[in-house]
XYZ file of C-alpha atoms in Angstrom:
512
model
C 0.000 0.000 0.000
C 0.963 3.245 -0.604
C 2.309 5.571 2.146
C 0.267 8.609 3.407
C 0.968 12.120 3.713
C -1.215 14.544 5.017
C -0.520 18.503 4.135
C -2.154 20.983 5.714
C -0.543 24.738 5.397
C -1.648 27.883 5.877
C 1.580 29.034 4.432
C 2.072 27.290 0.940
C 5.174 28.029 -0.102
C 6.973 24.925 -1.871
C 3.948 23.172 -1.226
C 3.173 22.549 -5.117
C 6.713 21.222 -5.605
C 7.066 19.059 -2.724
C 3.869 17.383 -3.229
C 4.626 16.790 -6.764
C 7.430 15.081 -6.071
C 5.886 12.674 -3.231
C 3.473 11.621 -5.614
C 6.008 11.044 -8.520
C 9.267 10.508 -6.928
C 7.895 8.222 -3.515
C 4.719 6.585 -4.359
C 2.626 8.773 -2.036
C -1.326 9.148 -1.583
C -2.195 12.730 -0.355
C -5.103 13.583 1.922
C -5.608 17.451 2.670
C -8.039 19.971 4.179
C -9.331 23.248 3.014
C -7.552 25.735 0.670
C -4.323 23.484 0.731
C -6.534 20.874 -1.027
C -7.475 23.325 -3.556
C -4.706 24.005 -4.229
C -3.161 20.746 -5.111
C -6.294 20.224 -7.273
C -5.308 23.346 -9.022
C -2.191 22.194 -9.834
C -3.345 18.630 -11.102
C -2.294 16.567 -8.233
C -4.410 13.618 -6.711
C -5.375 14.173 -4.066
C -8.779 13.024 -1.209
C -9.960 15.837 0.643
C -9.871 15.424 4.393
C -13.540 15.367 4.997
C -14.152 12.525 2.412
C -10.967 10.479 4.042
C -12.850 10.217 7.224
C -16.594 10.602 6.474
C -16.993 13.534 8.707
C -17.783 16.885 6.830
C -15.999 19.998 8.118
C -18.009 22.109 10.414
C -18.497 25.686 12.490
C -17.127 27.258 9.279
C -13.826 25.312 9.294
C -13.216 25.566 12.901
C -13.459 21.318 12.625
C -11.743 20.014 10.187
C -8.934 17.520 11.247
C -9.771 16.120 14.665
C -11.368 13.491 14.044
C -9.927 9.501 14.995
C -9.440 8.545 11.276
C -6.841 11.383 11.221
C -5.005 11.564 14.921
C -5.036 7.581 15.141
C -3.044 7.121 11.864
C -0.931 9.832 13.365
C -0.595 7.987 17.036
C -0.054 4.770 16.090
C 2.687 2.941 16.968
C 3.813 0.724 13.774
C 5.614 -1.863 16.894
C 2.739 -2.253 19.168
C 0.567 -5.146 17.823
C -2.801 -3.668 19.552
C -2.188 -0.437 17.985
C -1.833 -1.648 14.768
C -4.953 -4.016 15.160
C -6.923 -0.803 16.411
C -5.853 0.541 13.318
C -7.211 -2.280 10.877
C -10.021 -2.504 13.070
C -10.951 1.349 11.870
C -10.364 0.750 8.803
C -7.326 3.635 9.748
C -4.496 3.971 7.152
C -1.458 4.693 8.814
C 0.060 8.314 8.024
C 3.887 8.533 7.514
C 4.123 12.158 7.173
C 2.357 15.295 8.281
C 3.462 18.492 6.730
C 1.773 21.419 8.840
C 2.154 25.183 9.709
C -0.481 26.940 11.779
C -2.972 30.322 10.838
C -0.612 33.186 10.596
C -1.611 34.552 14.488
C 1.333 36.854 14.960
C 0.959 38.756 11.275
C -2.506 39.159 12.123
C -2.224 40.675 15.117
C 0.907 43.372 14.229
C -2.025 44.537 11.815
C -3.409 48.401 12.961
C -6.685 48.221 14.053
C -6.851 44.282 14.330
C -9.850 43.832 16.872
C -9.537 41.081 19.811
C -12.488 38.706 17.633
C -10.469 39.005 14.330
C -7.244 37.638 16.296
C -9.177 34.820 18.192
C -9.941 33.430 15.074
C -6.831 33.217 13.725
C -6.023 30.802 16.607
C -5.086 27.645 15.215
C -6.327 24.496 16.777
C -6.502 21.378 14.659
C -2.908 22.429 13.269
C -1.296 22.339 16.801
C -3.511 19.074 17.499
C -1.427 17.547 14.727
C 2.001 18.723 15.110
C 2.080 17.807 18.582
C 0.655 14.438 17.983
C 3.174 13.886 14.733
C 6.169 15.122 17.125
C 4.780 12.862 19.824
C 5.238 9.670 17.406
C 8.479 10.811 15.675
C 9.712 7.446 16.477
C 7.058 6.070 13.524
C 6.295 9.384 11.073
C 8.126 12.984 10.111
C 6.759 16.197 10.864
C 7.618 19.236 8.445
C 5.952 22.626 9.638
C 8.853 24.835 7.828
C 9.125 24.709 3.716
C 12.985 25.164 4.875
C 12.802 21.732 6.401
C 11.179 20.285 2.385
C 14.091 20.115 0.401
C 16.639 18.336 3.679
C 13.516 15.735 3.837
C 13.220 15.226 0.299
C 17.308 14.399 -0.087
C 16.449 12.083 3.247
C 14.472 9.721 1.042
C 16.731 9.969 -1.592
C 19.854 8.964 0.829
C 17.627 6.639 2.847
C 15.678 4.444 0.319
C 12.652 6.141 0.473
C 12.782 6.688 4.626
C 13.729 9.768 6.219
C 16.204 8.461 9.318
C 15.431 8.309 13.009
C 18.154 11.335 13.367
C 16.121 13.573 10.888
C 13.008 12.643 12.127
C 13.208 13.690 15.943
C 15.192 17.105 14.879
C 11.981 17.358 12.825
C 9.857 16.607 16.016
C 12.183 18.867 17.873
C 11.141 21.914 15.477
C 7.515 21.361 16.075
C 7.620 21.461 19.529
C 8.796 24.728 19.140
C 7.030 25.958 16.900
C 3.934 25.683 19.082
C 5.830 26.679 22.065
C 6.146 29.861 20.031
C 2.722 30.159 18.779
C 0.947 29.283 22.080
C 3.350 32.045 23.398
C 2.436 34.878 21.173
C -1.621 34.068 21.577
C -0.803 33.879 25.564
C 1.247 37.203 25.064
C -1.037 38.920 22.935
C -3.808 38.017 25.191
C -2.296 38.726 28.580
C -2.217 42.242 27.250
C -5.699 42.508 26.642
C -5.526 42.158 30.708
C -6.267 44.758 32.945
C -2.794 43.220 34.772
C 0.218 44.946 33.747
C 2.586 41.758 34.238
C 0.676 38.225 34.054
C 0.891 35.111 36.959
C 3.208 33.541 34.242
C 5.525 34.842 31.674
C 6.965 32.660 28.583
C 9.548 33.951 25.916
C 9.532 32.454 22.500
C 12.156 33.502 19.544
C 13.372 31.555 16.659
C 17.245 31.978 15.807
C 17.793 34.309 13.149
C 21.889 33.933 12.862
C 24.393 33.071 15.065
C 27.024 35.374 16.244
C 30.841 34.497 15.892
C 30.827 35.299 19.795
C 29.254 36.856 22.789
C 30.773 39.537 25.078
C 34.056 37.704 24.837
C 35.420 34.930 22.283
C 34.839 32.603 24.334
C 31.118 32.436 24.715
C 29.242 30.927 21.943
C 26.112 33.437 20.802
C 23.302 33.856 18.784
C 20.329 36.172 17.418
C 16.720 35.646 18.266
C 14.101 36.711 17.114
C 10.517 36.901 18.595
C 7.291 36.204 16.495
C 6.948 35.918 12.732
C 6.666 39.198 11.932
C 10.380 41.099 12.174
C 10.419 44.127 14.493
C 12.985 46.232 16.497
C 16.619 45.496 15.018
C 15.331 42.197 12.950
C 13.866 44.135 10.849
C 16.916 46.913 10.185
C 18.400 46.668 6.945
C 22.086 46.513 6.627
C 23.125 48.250 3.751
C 26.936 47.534 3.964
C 29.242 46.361 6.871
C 30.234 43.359 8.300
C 28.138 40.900 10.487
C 26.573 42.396 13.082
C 28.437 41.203 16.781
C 26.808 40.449 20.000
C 28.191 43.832 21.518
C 26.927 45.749 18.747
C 23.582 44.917 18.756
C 23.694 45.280 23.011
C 25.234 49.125 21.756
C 22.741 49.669 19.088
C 19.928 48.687 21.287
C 21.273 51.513 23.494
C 21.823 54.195 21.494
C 18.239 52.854 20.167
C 16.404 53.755 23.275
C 18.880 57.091 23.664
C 17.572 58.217 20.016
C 13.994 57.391 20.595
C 14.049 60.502 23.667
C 13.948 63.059 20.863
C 11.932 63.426 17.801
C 11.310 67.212 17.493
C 15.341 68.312 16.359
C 17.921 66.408 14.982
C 20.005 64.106 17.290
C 22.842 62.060 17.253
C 24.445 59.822 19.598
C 27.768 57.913 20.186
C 27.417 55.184 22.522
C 30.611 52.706 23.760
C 29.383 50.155 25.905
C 25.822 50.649 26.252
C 27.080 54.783 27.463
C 26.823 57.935 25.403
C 30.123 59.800 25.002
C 28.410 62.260 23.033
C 25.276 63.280 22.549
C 23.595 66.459 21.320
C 20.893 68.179 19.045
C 21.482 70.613 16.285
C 19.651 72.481 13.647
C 20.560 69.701 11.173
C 21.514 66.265 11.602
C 25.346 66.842 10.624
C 25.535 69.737 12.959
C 24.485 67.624 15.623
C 26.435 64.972 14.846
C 29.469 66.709 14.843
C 28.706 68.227 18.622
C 27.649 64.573 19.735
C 31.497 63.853 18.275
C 33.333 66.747 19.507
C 31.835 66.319 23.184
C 34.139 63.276 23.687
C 36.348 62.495 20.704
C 38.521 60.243 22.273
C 35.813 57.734 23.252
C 34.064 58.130 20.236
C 36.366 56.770 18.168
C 35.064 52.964 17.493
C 31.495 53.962 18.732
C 27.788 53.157 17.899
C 26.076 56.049 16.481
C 22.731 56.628 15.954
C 20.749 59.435 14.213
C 17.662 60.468 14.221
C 17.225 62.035 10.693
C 18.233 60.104 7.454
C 21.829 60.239 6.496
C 22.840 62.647 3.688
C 25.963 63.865 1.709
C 27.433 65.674 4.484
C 26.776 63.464 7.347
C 28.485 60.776 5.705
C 31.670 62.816 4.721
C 31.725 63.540 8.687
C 30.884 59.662 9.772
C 34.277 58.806 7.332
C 36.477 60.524 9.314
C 37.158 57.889 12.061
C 36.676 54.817 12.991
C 33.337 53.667 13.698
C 31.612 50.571 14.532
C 28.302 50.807 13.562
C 26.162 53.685 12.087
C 22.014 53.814 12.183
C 19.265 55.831 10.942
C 16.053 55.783 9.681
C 17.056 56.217 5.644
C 20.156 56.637 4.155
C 19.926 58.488 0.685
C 22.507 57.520 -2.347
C 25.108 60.194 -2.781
C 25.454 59.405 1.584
C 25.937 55.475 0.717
C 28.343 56.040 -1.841
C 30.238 57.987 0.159
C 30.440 55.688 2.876
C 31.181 52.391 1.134
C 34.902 54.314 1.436
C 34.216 52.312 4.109
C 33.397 49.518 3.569
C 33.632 47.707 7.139
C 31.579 49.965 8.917
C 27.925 48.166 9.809
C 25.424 51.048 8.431
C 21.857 50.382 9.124
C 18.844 51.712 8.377
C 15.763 51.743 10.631
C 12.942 53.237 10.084
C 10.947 53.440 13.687
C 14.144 53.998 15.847
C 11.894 55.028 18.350
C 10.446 51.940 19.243
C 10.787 49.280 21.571
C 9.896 46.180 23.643
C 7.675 47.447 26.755
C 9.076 44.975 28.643
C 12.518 44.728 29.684
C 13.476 40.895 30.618
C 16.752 39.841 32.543
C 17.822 36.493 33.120
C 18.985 35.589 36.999
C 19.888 32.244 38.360
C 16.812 29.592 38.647
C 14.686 32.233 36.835
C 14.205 36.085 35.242
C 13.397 39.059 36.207
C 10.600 41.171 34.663
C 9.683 45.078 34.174
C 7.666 47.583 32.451
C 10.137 49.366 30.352
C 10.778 53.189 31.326
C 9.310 54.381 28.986
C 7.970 57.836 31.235
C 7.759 61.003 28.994
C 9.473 63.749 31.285
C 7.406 66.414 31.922
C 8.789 69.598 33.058
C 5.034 71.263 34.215
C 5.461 68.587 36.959
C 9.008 69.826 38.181
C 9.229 71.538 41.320
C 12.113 74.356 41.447
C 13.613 74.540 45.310
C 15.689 76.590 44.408
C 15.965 81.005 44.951
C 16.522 81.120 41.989
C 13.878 80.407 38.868
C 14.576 78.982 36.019
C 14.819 80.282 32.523
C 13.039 78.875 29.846
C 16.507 78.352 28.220
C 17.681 76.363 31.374
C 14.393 74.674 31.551
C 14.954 73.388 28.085
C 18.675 72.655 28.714
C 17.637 70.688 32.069
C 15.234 68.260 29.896
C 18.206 67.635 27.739
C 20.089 66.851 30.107
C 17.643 64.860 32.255
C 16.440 62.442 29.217
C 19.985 61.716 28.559
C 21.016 60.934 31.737
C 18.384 58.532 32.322
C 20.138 56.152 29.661
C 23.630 56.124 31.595
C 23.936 53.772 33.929
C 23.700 54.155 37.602
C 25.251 56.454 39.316
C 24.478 58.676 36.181
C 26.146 62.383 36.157
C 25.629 64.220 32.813
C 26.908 67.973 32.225
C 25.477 69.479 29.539
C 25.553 72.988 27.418
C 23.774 74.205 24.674
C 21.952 70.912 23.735
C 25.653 68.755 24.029
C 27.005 66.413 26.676
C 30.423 67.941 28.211
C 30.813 65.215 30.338
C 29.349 61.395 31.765
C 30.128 60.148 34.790
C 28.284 56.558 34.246
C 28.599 53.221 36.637
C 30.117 54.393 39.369
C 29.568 52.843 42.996
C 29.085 56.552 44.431
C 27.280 59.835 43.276
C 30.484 61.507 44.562
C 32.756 59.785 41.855
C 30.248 60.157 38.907
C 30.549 64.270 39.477
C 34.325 64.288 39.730
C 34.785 62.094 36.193
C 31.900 64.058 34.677
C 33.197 67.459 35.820
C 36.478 66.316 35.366
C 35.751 65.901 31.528
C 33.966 68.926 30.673
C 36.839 70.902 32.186
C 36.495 73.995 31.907
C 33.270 73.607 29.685
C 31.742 73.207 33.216
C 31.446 76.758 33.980
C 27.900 78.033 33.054
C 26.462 74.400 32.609
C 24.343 72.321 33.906
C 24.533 68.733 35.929
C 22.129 65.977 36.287
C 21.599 63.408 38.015
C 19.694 60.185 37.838
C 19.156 59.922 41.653
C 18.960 62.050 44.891
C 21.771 63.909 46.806
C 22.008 62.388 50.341
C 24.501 64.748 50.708
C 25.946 68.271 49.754
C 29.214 67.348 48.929
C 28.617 67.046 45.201
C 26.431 69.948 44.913
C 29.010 71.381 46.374
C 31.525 70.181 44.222
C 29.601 71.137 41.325
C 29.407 74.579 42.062
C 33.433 75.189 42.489
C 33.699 73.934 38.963
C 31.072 76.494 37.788
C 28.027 74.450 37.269
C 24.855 76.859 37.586
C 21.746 74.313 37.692
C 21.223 70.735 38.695
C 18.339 68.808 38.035
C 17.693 65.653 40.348
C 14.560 63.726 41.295
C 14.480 64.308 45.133
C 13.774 61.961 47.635
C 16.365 61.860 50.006
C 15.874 62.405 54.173
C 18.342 65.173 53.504
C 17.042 66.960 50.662
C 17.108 69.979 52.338
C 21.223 70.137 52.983
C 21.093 70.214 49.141
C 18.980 72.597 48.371
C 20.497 74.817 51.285
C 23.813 74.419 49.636
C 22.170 75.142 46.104
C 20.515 78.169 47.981
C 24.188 79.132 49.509
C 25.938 79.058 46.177
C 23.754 81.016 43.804
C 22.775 77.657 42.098
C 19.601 76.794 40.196
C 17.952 73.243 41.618
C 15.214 71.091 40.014
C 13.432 68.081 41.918
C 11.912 65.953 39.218
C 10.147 63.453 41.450
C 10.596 60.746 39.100
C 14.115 58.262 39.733
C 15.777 56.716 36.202
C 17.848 53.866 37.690
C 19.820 51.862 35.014
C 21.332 49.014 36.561
């Protein structure tokens, strides 16, 4: 008798070909469901529709289709276990040898605009699941293929193999299915826990499929790879390198940064040069090239092998300024011809184009040991209307505007964060430190004499003076700071004292 495959594919790509050559090549009958048997029709390939194989019509407007005995118990059955097979003959059940499934495309209905919660439920795939977990289950006795990728590897298997795909092949194949309803159950579970009223659900699963491996991780010696999550590319998967070489492990942890840096301002151009995961520079300008070359100039020395990002495309003039050292990696949302040109000069810099630099994951996850750690993203728009000045002294607008520069960069360096800024540039980062005290020394310390007549701030509270004091010698004239502390007051006295301007934010940006 003739071995039985069953195809059933929302996704139909090589499904023509590789049923064509089951039936010519290996001898095999097809049973189908739906608009995959239509299709094989179409092309002129026997085949017995699903509801005719086992007498049951399909129902609830295709919601039934598959489960039914006739199909699962040909799927089940185990070849080596003599009451199996006699249940089998019994039910007058052929046994299937290979089930070639992918599920309703969930995850690229969903990322649709305006897709309502009854459109998505619908597009929840149960029969197809029903299947590939049964056909993984019994990998010991059938294949499972739920990728076209995996066709042409399974075709050479019963080429190699006499017409039988080997144990080996099989349970990767089983493997791959597993998976890929881990992954779809995943999305439907995440999609669905954010129709909740509860901002983090009881239970949290993370699904991603490997879109390349990296030649390393931080160091050589750590093997790495890319992820990606759902079907649909988003965030950095779906960047488009227009020249460069592979993208590392550390570069994508660097773009990711300067990503979220970027994202703070939309109105003016920006540009920003991050080395490891910290700005060196960052500023705005009245074009993009203008504030690239302040975001460079703030902190030369570290820029040199940086990460930039840009918040306007890339033209002529940028480019001819992004050639002048050595850079890492380069991204922006366009990058117009005469500006590629100019940088294939060189060639080994990673330039990437992304169009939505300005948005991210809203969850932040972080792996500890025996489990993970999750959080809303801080994603807080600052507000300056809900600022409170303690200080004498009022602000301008022009230091009100200069203190939300420097306060949405700051919240991107890492804890303790120290940022001195003037006219829309970073003079100088203190970032990491294990005291507030030795953040303002390296931060003042770099801006030098740039210090005088700028302003500091800080990504958490003063529990002492001593830096506000410090500050001040150096010639900083305003500090913003959320506030907290028991001893706010010795700060502001000191601000008070010293002629400087002081801004409680009442908001703390951590980055740990």
């Amino acid at each position: 008798m003739a071995r039985l495959a069953l195809l059933s594919v929302s996704n139909k790509t090589g499904l023509i070909d590789l049923a064509r050559r089951l039936v010519e090549e290996f001898e095999f009958d097809l049973i189908s469901s739906g608009g995959t048997a239509q299709a094989l029709k179409d092309a002129g390939l026997p085949v017995t529709k699903v509801a005719d194989y086992t007498g049951s019509p399909e129902i609830l407007g295709g919601r039934v289709k598959t489960l039914h005995p006739r199909i699962h118990g040909g799927i089940l059955a185990r070849r080596d276990v003599a009451s199996d097979v006699a249940d089998l003959e019994s039910n007058q059940i052929r046994p299937i040898d290979l089930v070639v499934v992918n599920l309703y495309p969930f995850e690229s209905t969903i990322a649709k605009p305006g897709v309502t919660l009854a459109e998505a439920v619908e597009q929840i795939d149960i029969g197809g699941p029903a299947m590939l977990r049964a056909s993984s289950k019994n990998f010991a006795h059938l294949t499972v293929l739920c990728d076209p990728a995996q066709y042409d590897e399974y075709l050479q298997e019963l080429h190699q193999n006499n017409g039988e795909a080997s144990l080996e092949f099989r349970q990767k194949a089983a493997l791959k299915g597993f998976l890929h309803t881990a992954n779809y159950d995943q999305a439907i579970a995440s999609y669905l826990s954010q129709q909740s009223p509860e901002s983090l659900p009881q239970q949290h699963s993370l699904g991603g499929t490997q879109l390349q491996s990296l030649r390393y991780g931080e160091n050589p010696h750590q093997p790495a790879a890319w992820y990606q999550t759902g079907t649909t590319p988003t965030g950095w998967a779906a960047a488009k390198k227009l020249q460069g070489k592979e993208l590392s492990y550390n570069n994508l942890v660097d773009l990711e940064a300067a990503r979220r840096i970027i994202g703070e301002f939309t109105d003016t151009p920006a540009a920003t040069i991050i080395k490891h995961t910290n700005p060196c520079g960052t500023a705005l300008g009245d074009t993009i090239v203008e504030a690239y070359q302040k975001a460079f100039n703030a902190d030369s020395t570290s820029a040199f092998g940086g990460i930039v990002a840009l918040n306007r495309p890339i033209d002529a003039l940028t480019a001819s300024e992004l050639t002048k050292t050595f850079l890492e990696c380069v991204v922006a949302p366009d990058c117009d011809e005469e500006a590629q040109k100019i940088l294939a000069k060189k060639s080994n810099v990673r330039i990437l184009t992304l169009a939505d630099l300005g948005s991210g994951s809203k969850t932040l996850i972080k792996q500890i040991a025996g489990g993970f750690l999750v959080q809303a993203a801080d994603d807080m728009v600052a507000d300056p209307s809900t600022w409170k000045v303690v200080s004498d002294r009022q602000p301008t607008a022009e230091e009100l505007a200069e203190l939300l520069f420097a306060w949405k960069v700051c919240k991107h360096v890492k804890s303790n964060a120290i940022v001195i800024t003037s006219d829309r540039t970073t003079l100088g980062v203190g970032a990491g430190q294990m005291n507030r005290v030795g953040s303002t020394k390296i931060a003042l310390e770099q801006a030098g004499d740039k210090a005088k007549g700028a302003i500091l701030a800080s990504d958490g509270f003063f529990p002492f003076d001593d830096s506000v004091r410090t500050a001040a010698a150096a010639g900083i004239t305003a500090i913003v700071q959320p506030g907290g502390s028991l001893r706010d007051q010795d700060s502001i006295k000191a601000a008070n004292e010293l002629g400087l301007l002081m801004v409680l934010t009442g908001v703390r940006h951590f980055l740990h």
